[in-house]
Short mmCIF file of C-alpha atoms in Angstrom, two decimals:
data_model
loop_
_atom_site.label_atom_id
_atom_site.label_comp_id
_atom_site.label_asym_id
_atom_site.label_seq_id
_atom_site.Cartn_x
_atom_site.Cartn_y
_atom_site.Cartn_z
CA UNK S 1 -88.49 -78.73 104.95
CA UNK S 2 -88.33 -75.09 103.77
CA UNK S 3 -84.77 -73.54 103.57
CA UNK S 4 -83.83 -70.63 104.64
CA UNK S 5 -84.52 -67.49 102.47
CA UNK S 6 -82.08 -64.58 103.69
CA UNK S 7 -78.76 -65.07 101.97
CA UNK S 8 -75.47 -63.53 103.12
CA UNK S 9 -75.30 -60.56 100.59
CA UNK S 10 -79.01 -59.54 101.38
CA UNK S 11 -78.36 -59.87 105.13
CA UNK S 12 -75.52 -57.21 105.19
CA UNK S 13 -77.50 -54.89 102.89
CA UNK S 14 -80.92 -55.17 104.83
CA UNK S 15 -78.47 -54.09 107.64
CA UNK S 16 -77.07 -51.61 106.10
CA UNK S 17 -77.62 -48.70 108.84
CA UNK S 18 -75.57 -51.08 111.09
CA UNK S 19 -72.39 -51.25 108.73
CA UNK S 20 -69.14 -49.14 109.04
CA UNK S 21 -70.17 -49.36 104.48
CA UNK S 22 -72.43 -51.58 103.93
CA UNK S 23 -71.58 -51.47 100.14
CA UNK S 24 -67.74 -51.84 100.49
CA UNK S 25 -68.60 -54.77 103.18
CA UNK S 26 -71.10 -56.44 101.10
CA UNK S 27 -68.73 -56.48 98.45
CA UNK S 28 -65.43 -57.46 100.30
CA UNK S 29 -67.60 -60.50 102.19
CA UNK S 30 -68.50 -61.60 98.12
CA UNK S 31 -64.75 -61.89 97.28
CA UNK S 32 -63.84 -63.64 100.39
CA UNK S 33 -67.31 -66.31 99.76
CA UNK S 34 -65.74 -66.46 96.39
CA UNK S 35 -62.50 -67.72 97.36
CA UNK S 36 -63.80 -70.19 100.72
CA UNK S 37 -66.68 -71.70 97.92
CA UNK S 38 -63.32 -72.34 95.49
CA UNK S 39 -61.53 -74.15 98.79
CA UNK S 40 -64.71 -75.73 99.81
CA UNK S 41 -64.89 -77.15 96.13
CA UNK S 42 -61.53 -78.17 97.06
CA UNK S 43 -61.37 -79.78 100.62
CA UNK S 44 -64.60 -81.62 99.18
CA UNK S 45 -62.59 -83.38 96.56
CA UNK S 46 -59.97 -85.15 99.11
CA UNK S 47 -58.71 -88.00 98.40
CA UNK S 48 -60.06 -87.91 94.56
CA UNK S 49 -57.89 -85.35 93.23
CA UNK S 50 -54.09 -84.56 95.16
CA UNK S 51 -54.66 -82.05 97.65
CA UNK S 52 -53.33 -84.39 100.26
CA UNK S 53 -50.00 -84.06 102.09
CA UNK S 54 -47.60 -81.37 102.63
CA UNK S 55 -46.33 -79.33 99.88
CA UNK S 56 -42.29 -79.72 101.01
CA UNK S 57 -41.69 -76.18 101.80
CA UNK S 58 -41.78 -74.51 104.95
CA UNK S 59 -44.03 -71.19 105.92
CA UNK S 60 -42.42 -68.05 107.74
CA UNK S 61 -42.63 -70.01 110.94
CA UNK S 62 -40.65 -73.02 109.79
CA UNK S 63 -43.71 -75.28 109.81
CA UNK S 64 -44.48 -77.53 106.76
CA UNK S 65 -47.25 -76.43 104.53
CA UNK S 66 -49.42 -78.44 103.33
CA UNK S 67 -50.90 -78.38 99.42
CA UNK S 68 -53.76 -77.07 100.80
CA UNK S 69 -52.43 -74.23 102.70
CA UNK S 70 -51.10 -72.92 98.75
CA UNK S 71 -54.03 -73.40 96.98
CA UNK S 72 -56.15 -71.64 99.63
CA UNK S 73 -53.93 -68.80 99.85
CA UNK S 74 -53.62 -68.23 96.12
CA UNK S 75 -57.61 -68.22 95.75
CA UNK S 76 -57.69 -65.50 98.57
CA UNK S 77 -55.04 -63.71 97.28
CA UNK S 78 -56.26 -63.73 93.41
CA UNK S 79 -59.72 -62.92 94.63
CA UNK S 80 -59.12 -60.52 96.60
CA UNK S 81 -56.71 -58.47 93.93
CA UNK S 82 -59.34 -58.85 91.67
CA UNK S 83 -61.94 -57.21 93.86
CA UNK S 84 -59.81 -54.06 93.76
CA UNK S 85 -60.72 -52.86 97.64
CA UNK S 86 -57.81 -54.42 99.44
CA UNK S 87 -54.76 -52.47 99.31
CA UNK S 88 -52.41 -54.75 101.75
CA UNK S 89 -53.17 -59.01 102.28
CA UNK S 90 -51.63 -60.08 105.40
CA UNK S 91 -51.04 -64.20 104.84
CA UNK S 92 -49.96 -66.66 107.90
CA UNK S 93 -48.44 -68.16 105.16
CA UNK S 94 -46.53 -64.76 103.63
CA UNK S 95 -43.47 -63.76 105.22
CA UNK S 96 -44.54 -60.12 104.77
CA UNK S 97 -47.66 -57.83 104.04
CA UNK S 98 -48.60 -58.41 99.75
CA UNK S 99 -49.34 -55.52 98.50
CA UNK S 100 -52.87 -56.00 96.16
CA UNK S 101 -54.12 -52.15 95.12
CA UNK S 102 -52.74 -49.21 97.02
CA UNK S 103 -56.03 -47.50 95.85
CA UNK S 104 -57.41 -49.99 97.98
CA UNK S 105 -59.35 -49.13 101.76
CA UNK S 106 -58.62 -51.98 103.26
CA UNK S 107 -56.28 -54.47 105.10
CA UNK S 108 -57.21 -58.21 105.39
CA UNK S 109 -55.39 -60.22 107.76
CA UNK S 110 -56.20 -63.90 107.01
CA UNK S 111 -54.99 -67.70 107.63
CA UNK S 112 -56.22 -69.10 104.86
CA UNK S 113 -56.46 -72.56 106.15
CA UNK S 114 -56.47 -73.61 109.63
CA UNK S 115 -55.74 -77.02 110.72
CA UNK S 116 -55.21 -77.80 107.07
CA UNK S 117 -52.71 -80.90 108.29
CA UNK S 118 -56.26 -82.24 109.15
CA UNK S 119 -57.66 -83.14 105.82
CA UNK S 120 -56.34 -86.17 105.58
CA UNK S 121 -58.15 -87.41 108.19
CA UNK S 122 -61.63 -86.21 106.98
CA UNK S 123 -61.46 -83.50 110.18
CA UNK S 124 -62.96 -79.96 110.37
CA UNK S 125 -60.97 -77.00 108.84
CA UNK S 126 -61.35 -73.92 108.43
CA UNK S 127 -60.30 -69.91 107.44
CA UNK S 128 -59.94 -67.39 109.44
CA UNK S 129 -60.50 -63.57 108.79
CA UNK S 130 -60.30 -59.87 109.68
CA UNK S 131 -61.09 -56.85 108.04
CA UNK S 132 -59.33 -53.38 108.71
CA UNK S 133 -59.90 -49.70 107.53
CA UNK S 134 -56.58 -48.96 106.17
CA UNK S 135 -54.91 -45.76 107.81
CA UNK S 136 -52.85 -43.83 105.84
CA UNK S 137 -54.03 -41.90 102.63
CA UNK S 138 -55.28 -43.73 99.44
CA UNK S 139 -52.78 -44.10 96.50
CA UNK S 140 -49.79 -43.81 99.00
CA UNK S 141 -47.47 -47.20 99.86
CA UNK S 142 -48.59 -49.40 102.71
CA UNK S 143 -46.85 -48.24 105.93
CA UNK S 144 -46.61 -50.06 109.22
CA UNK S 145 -49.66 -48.37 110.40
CA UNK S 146 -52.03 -50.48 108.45
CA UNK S 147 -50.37 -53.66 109.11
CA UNK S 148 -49.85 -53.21 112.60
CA UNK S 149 -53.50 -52.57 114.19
CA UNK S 150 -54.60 -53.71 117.07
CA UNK S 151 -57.91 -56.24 117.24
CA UNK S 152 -60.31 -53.27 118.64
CA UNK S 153 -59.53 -51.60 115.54
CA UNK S 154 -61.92 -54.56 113.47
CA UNK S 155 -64.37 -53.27 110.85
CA UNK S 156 -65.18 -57.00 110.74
CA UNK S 157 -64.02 -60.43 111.27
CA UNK S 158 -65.25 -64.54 110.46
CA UNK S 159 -64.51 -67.64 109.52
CA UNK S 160 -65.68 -70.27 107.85
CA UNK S 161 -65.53 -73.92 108.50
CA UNK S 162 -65.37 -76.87 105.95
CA UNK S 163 -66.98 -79.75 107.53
CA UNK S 164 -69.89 -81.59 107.60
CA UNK S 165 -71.21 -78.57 106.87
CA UNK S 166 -69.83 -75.01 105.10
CA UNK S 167 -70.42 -72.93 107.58
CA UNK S 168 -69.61 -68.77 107.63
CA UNK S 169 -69.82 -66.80 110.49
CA UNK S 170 -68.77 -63.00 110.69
CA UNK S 171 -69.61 -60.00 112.40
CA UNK S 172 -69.14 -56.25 112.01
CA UNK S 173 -69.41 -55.21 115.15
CA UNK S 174 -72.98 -55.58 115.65
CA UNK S 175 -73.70 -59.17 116.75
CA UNK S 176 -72.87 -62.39 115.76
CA UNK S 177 -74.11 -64.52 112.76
CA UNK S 178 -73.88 -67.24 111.06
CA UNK S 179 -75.11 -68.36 107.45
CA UNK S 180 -74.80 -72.22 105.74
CA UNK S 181 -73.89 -73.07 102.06
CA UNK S 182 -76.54 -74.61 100.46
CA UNK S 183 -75.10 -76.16 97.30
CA UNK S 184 -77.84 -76.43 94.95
CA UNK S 185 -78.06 -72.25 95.19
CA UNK S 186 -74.56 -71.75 95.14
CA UNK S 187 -75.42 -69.28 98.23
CA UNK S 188 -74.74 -68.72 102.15
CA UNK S 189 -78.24 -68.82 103.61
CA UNK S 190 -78.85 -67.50 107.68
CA UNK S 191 -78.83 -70.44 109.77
CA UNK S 192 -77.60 -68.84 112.78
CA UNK S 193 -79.27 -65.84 113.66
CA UNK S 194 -77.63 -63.33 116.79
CA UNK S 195 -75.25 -65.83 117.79
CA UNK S 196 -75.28 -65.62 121.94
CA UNK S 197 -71.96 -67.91 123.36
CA UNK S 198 -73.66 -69.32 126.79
CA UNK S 199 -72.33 -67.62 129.97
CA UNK S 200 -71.10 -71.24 130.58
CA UNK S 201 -70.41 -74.35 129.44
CA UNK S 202 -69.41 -77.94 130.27
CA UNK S 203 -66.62 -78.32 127.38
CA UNK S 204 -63.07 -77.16 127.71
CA UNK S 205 -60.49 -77.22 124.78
CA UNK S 206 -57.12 -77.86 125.10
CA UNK S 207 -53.53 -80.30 124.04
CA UNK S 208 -53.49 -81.84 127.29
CA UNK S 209 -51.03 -83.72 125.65
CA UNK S 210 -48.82 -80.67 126.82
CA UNK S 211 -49.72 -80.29 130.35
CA UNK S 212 -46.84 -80.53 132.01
CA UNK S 213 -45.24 -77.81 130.09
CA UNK S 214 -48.33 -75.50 131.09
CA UNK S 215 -48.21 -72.88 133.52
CA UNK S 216 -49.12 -73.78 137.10
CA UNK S 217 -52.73 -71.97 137.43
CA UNK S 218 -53.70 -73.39 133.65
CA UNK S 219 -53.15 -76.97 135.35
CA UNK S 220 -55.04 -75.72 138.57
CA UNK S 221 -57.71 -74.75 136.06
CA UNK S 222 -57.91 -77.73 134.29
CA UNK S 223 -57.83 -79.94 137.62
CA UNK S 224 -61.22 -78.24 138.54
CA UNK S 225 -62.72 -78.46 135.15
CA UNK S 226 -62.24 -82.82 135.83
CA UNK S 227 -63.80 -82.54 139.22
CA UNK S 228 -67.19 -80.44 138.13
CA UNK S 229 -67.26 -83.30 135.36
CA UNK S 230 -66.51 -80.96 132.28
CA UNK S 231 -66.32 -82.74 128.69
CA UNK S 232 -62.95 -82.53 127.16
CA UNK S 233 -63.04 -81.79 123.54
CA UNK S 234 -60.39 -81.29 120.92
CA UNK S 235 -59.98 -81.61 117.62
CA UNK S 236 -56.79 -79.95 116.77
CA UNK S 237 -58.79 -77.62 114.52
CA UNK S 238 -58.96 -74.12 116.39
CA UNK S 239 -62.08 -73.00 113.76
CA UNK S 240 -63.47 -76.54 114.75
CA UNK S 241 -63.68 -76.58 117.98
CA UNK S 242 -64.11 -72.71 118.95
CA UNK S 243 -67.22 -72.84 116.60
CA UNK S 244 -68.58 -75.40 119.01
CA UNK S 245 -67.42 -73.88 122.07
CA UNK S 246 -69.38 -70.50 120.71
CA UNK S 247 -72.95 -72.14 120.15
CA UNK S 248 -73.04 -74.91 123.22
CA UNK S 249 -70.46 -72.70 125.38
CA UNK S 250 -67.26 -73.93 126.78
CA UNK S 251 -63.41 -72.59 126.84
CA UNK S 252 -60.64 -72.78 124.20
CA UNK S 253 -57.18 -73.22 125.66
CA UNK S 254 -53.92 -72.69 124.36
CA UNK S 255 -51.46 -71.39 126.33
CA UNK S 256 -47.74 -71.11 126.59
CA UNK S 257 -45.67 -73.60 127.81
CA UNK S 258 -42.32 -74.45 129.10
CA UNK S 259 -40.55 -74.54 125.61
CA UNK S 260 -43.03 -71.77 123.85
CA UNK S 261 -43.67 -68.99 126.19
CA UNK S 262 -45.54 -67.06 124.14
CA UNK S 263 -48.20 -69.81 122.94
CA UNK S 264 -48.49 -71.32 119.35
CA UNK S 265 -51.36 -68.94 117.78
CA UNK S 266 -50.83 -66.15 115.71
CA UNK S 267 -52.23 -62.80 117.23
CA UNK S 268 -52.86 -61.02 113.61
CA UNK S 269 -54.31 -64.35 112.03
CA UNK S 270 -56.29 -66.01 114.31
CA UNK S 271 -56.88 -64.85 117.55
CA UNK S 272 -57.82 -61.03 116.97
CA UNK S 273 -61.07 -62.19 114.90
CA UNK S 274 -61.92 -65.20 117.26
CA UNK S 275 -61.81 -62.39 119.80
CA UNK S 276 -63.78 -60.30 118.04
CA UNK S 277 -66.43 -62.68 117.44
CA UNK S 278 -66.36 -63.85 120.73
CA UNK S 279 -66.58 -60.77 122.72
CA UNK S 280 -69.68 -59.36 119.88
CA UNK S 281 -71.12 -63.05 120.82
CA UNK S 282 -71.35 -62.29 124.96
CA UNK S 283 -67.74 -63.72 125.65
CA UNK S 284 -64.72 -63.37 126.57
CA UNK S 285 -60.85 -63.67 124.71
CA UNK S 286 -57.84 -62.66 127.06
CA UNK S 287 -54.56 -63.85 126.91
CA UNK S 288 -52.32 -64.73 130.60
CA UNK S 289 -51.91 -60.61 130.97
CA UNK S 290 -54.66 -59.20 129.42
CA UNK S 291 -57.51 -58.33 126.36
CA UNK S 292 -56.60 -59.88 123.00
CA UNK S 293 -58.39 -56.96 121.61
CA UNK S 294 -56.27 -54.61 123.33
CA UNK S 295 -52.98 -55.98 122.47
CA UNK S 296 -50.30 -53.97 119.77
CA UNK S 297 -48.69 -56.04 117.32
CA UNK S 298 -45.24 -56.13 116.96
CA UNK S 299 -44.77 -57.95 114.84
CA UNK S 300 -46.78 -59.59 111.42
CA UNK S 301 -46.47 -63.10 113.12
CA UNK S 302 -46.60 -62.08 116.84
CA UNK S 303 -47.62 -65.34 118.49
CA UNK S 304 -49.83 -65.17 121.95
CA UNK S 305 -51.55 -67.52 124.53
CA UNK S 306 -55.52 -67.60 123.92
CA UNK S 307 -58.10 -68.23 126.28
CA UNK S 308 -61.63 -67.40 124.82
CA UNK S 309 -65.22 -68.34 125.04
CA UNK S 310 -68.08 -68.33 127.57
CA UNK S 311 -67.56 -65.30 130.11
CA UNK S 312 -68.00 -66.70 133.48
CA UNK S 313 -65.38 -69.75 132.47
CA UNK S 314 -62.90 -67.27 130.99
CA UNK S 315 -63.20 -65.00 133.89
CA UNK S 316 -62.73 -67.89 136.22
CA UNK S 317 -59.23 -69.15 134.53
CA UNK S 318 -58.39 -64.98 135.06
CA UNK S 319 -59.01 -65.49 139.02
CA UNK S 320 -56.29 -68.54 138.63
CA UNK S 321 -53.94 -66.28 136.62
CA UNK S 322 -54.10 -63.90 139.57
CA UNK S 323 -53.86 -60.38 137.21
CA UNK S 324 -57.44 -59.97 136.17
CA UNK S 325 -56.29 -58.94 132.35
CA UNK S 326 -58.96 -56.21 131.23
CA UNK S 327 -62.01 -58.45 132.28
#
């Protein structure tokens, strides 16, 4: 079987005309490979060496890290400092913005591992990323105005998945795509060419666990999806399952409940690139008012509701919500 040939560095250069700096990107996207082929190395040793468990401190949240969850953000964060182009790291698992090279162009907002309480269990996991031009002058401190962008404002944004498969997808604004480790070269080859999400699907994503605590019209929503037959898939990995919801088409869930009004997921972390991604792959990401995209931070850990994949299901969960939110 012949492999692939078109690896992830010669990809962004031969599309170089489509890239906000196609140098600068190219060489941004080798620190970040860097630092996921470290934690794939990593995840790929569980349960020989002691990456299992959590690490008995808590994150800016108050929720338990996990060994994991340390060693994946000190390989992003040493990487990245050593590349010299990032001037502010925004961590899920930092209390503030780090401060890497005010020299530096760019902001990266990343959760270093998501779903990392799943390793023990031999489940998907994954990292999540987003690139930003920074906005005030080089060589001056970080101010709130690079931290505190809104999603639309992406140079580029990916993830990559450690499963039965290493997996990266990214885009910069010009289509979706999606390129495979292949140990033996040590590279990320194209696997996944123009990534299209399905208009629809038959797979919807959500703790239904939780569903009394959900809003009336997600629970309307869902009651539907069991009467047209839908397949109910979750994993507890957001990378995991949005990954599959993006190449067979379906809907990712989470919304806010009774006790969490807000939702669970991080806006800056997770769901501005999943948005991204989705929207550059035909869908669409909203959350129960409108656009992720579109939304201001507040805050570095500004949690949201997230409702993102295939277009028409997204924009039929809208009709239930009643407010049409920027779709």
């Amino acid at each position: 079987m012949r492999l692939p040939s078109v690896t992830l560095d010669r990809f962004v250069r031969n599309n170089q005309s489509l890239q906000y700096d196609c140098t600068e990107l190219s060489q941004l996207l080798s620190d970040i490979v860097l630092a996921a082929k470290i934690v794939n190395r990593e995840v790929n040793k569980a349960g020989l060496v002691d990456i299992f468990g959590q690490a008995g401190s808590t994150n800016t949240s108050g929720e338990q890290q996990y060994k994991l969850d340390l060693l994946a953000n000190a390989s992003f964060e040493h990487t990245l400092r050593a590349g010299g182009q990032v001037c502010a790291l925004l961590s899920e698992e930092e209390e503030s913005f780090i401060t890497l090279n005010e020299s530096g162009n760019y902001v990266i907002a990343i959760d270093p591992i998501d779903g990392s309480s799943n390793i023990d269990f031999g489940i998907s996991i994954g990292t999540i990323f987003s690139i930003y031009k920074r906005v005030t002058p080089v060589g001056t401190p970080i101010s709130s105005s690079d931290i505190f962008q809104k999603g639309s404002k992406q140079l580029a944004a990916g993830y990559v998945l450690y499963g039965s498969s290493n997996v990266l997808v990214y885009t910069s604004g010009h289509g979706v795509n999606g390129f495979t480790f292949e140990p033996g070269l040590g590279e990320y080859l194209l696997s996944h060419p123009d990534i299209r999400t399905p208009n629809r699907g038959l797979v919807y994503s959500i703790n239904e666990g939780l569903s009394n605590l959900f809003p009336v019209p997600v629970r309307t929503f869902l009651d539907d999806c069991k009467t047209e037959h839908y397949a109910a898939r979750y994993t507890g990995s957001l990378v995991a399952d949005f990954h599959r919801n993006l190449l067979k088409g379906g809907i990712y869930l989470y919304p806010g409940t009774v006790t969490s009004t807000h939702g669970k997921l991080r806006l800056v972390f997770e769901c501005n690139a999943l948005a991204f991604i989705a929207e550059q792959a035909g869908g669409l990401a909203v959350n129960d008012t409108m656009r992720i995209l579109d939304i201001e931070p507040q805050t570095l850990h500004q949690r949201t509701s997230l409702y993102v994949g295939s277009s028409g299901m997204v924009e039929k969960l809208v009709s239930y919500l009643g407010n049409k939110p920027g779709v």
